[in-house]
């Protein structure tokens, strides 16, 4: 069940993803409390959680702002994704049964749908579900938690790129390609496609982000 803090986190995260709260935007607690109709205590907790996700920055004497987008951070996120998600695929692919493969296919189709290229919050929901399904038989809750946490930071870069490209996907291996490799038990090929996809996004960020 979602708590009040969960709902505030989701609302603020969604507004960061859709650009209503843009990078560098000052997050003044009185104004935010009025905007979202909440009291200061759960709002502070929500902002602390968003800081842990990399979406909020705190400065002494200035307070909180929406975290700025930086190319170096985008590279770090991609490198961390490569490490964590490669481990997840190596562990999970040998354990997948047909039911999981069918669930992965459903989520993959949702991830490759137009809605995922237009709505970053929907994309986050589905990419987190993707790894939850992938690791369902693997008993690796900490790995899943680390992947989910990193994805929450990654998706704000994804959201900015979607706005700049008007929802147009990049030329890169798709998750349908991932699924074919998973069904073929081709983990090395899958990992090469994953790294190529992440590299394509970093190259796109390089066109508009500073270090």
XYZ file of C-alpha atoms in Angstrom:
211
model
C 0.000 0.000 0.000
C 1.329 3.468 -0.896
C 1.953 5.825 2.012
C 1.514 9.597 1.871
C 5.281 9.970 1.455
C 5.214 7.486 -1.439
C 2.506 9.561 -3.136
C 4.447 12.802 -2.668
C 7.603 11.163 -4.051
C 5.681 9.921 -7.083
C 4.098 13.326 -7.702
C 7.361 15.268 -7.464
C 9.274 12.631 -9.443
C 6.613 12.790 -12.149
C 6.864 16.576 -12.343
C 10.657 16.332 -12.608
C 10.344 13.768 -15.391
C 7.795 15.810 -17.339
C 9.799 19.010 -17.013
C 7.343 20.932 -14.827
C 10.134 21.027 -12.230
C 13.184 21.598 -14.408
C 16.864 21.034 -13.489
C 17.992 23.717 -11.055
C 14.415 24.579 -10.006
C 14.381 25.706 -6.316
C 12.339 23.329 -4.182
C 11.005 25.672 -1.503
C 9.126 23.655 1.043
C 6.277 26.124 1.665
C 5.589 26.434 -2.052
C 5.805 22.669 -2.562
C 3.494 22.009 0.398
C 0.917 24.320 -1.178
C 1.411 22.865 -4.657
C 0.884 19.262 -3.532
C -1.480 19.956 -0.641
C 0.668 18.305 2.025
C 2.278 19.184 5.342
C 6.010 19.889 5.783
C 7.002 16.691 7.620
C 6.113 14.118 4.908
C 7.320 16.583 2.270
C 10.781 16.722 3.869
C 10.928 12.931 3.971
C 9.888 12.778 0.315
C 12.644 15.218 -0.667
C 15.197 13.157 1.246
C 14.130 10.059 -0.671
C 14.360 11.925 -3.961
C 17.854 13.060 -2.989
C 18.810 9.396 -2.533
C 17.481 8.728 -6.045
C 19.681 11.516 -7.431
C 16.739 13.746 -8.375
C 17.272 16.431 -5.713
C 20.379 18.320 -4.584
C 20.804 20.127 -1.252
C 22.980 23.201 -0.685
C 23.858 24.885 2.601
C 21.955 28.177 3.046
C 20.123 27.642 -0.280
C 18.054 24.542 0.357
C 17.025 21.986 -2.221
C 16.883 22.203 -5.996
C 15.995 19.758 -8.765
C 19.276 18.019 -9.530
C 21.098 19.333 -12.569
C 21.860 17.080 -15.513
C 25.543 16.355 -16.081
C 27.260 14.301 -18.755
C 29.697 12.773 -16.238
C 26.792 11.532 -14.127
C 25.031 10.126 -17.212
C 28.187 8.154 -18.004
C 28.404 6.898 -14.422
C 24.764 5.798 -14.478
C 25.324 3.933 -17.752
C 28.420 2.194 -16.361
C 26.530 1.190 -13.212
C 23.619 -0.053 -15.321
C 26.011 -2.124 -17.416
C 27.454 -3.753 -14.290
C 24.219 -4.362 -12.383
C 22.055 -5.374 -15.319
C 24.737 -7.653 -16.778
C 24.886 -9.450 -13.426
C 21.090 -9.715 -13.387
C 20.977 -11.224 -16.873
C 23.798 -13.686 -16.124
C 22.041 -14.863 -12.969
C 18.476 -14.837 -14.244
C 18.511 -16.076 -17.842
C 19.370 -19.718 -16.924
C 16.499 -19.746 -14.387
C 13.703 -18.406 -16.607
C 10.678 -20.601 -17.185
C 8.044 -20.193 -19.892
C 5.696 -18.259 -17.624
C 8.422 -15.698 -16.900
C 9.331 -15.484 -20.570
C 5.717 -14.730 -21.432
C 5.575 -12.043 -18.732
C 8.858 -10.592 -20.010
C 7.410 -10.528 -23.517
C 4.354 -8.605 -22.310
C 6.456 -6.046 -20.418
C 8.897 -5.797 -23.340
C 6.046 -4.928 -25.695
C 4.906 -2.230 -23.260
C 8.451 -0.860 -23.027
C 8.644 -0.664 -26.824
C 5.197 0.929 -27.155
C 4.730 4.613 -28.115
C 3.576 5.357 -24.547
C 7.036 4.460 -23.178
C 8.608 6.996 -25.546
C 6.153 9.699 -24.491
C 5.714 9.136 -20.755
C 8.827 8.695 -18.612
C 6.845 7.805 -15.479
C 5.177 4.945 -17.381
C 8.573 3.855 -18.688
C 9.987 3.788 -15.132
C 7.059 1.674 -13.919
C 7.570 -0.827 -16.732
C 11.381 -1.020 -16.646
C 11.225 -1.698 -12.903
C 8.599 -4.382 -13.532
C 10.871 -5.843 -16.225
C 13.702 -6.501 -13.771
C 11.284 -7.677 -11.082
C 9.997 -10.333 -13.499
C 13.506 -11.154 -14.712
C 14.811 -11.833 -11.196
C 11.655 -13.447 -9.801
C 13.245 -16.911 -9.516
C 16.722 -15.737 -8.516
C 16.279 -14.664 -4.876
C 18.466 -11.562 -5.279
C 16.466 -8.802 -3.527
C 19.466 -6.528 -2.916
C 20.504 -6.656 -6.566
C 16.943 -5.822 -7.619
C 16.802 -2.916 -5.166
C 20.100 -1.527 -6.485
C 18.875 -1.783 -10.085
C 15.617 -0.035 -9.217
C 17.399 2.781 -7.377
C 19.795 3.388 -10.262
C 16.932 3.353 -12.763
C 15.127 6.151 -10.934
C 18.126 8.405 -11.559
C 18.614 7.146 -15.098
C 15.045 7.858 -16.166
C 15.330 11.618 -15.607
C 18.023 11.663 -18.298
C 15.782 9.494 -20.473
C 12.905 11.939 -19.899
C 15.005 14.929 -20.957
C 16.118 13.108 -24.098
C 12.513 12.232 -24.964
C 11.531 15.900 -24.746
C 14.387 16.934 -27.000
C 13.586 14.199 -29.540
C 9.789 14.630 -29.369
C 9.412 11.022 -28.272
C 11.460 9.590 -31.136
C 13.487 6.482 -30.138
C 17.223 6.239 -30.742
C 18.836 3.960 -33.277
C 19.966 1.237 -30.875
C 19.229 -2.415 -30.071
C 15.691 -2.722 -28.734
C 14.339 -4.780 -25.870
C 12.660 -6.963 -28.476
C 16.219 -7.809 -29.551
C 17.018 -8.520 -25.899
C 14.056 -10.900 -25.707
C 15.190 -12.828 -28.776
C 18.647 -13.246 -27.234
C 17.135 -14.361 -23.920
C 14.985 -16.970 -25.663
C 18.089 -18.173 -27.544
C 20.027 -18.346 -24.255
C 22.597 -16.009 -25.840
C 23.795 -14.085 -22.808
C 27.026 -12.781 -24.441
C 25.033 -11.403 -27.370
C 22.486 -9.930 -24.984
C 25.175 -8.117 -22.990
C 26.724 -6.665 -26.160
C 23.325 -5.296 -27.191
C 22.718 -3.875 -23.713
C 26.065 -2.053 -23.690
C 25.463 -0.748 -27.219
C 22.039 0.581 -26.199
C 23.404 2.362 -23.138
C 26.321 3.768 -25.172
C 23.866 5.176 -27.733
C 22.061 7.066 -24.992
C 25.292 8.468 -23.553
C 26.317 9.599 -27.058
C 22.973 11.380 -27.391
C 23.423 13.082 -24.003
C 26.836 14.265 -25.162
C 25.110 16.504 -27.726
C 23.435 18.718 -25.118
C 24.937 18.089 -21.651
C 28.010 19.624 -20.064
C 30.427 17.737 -17.856
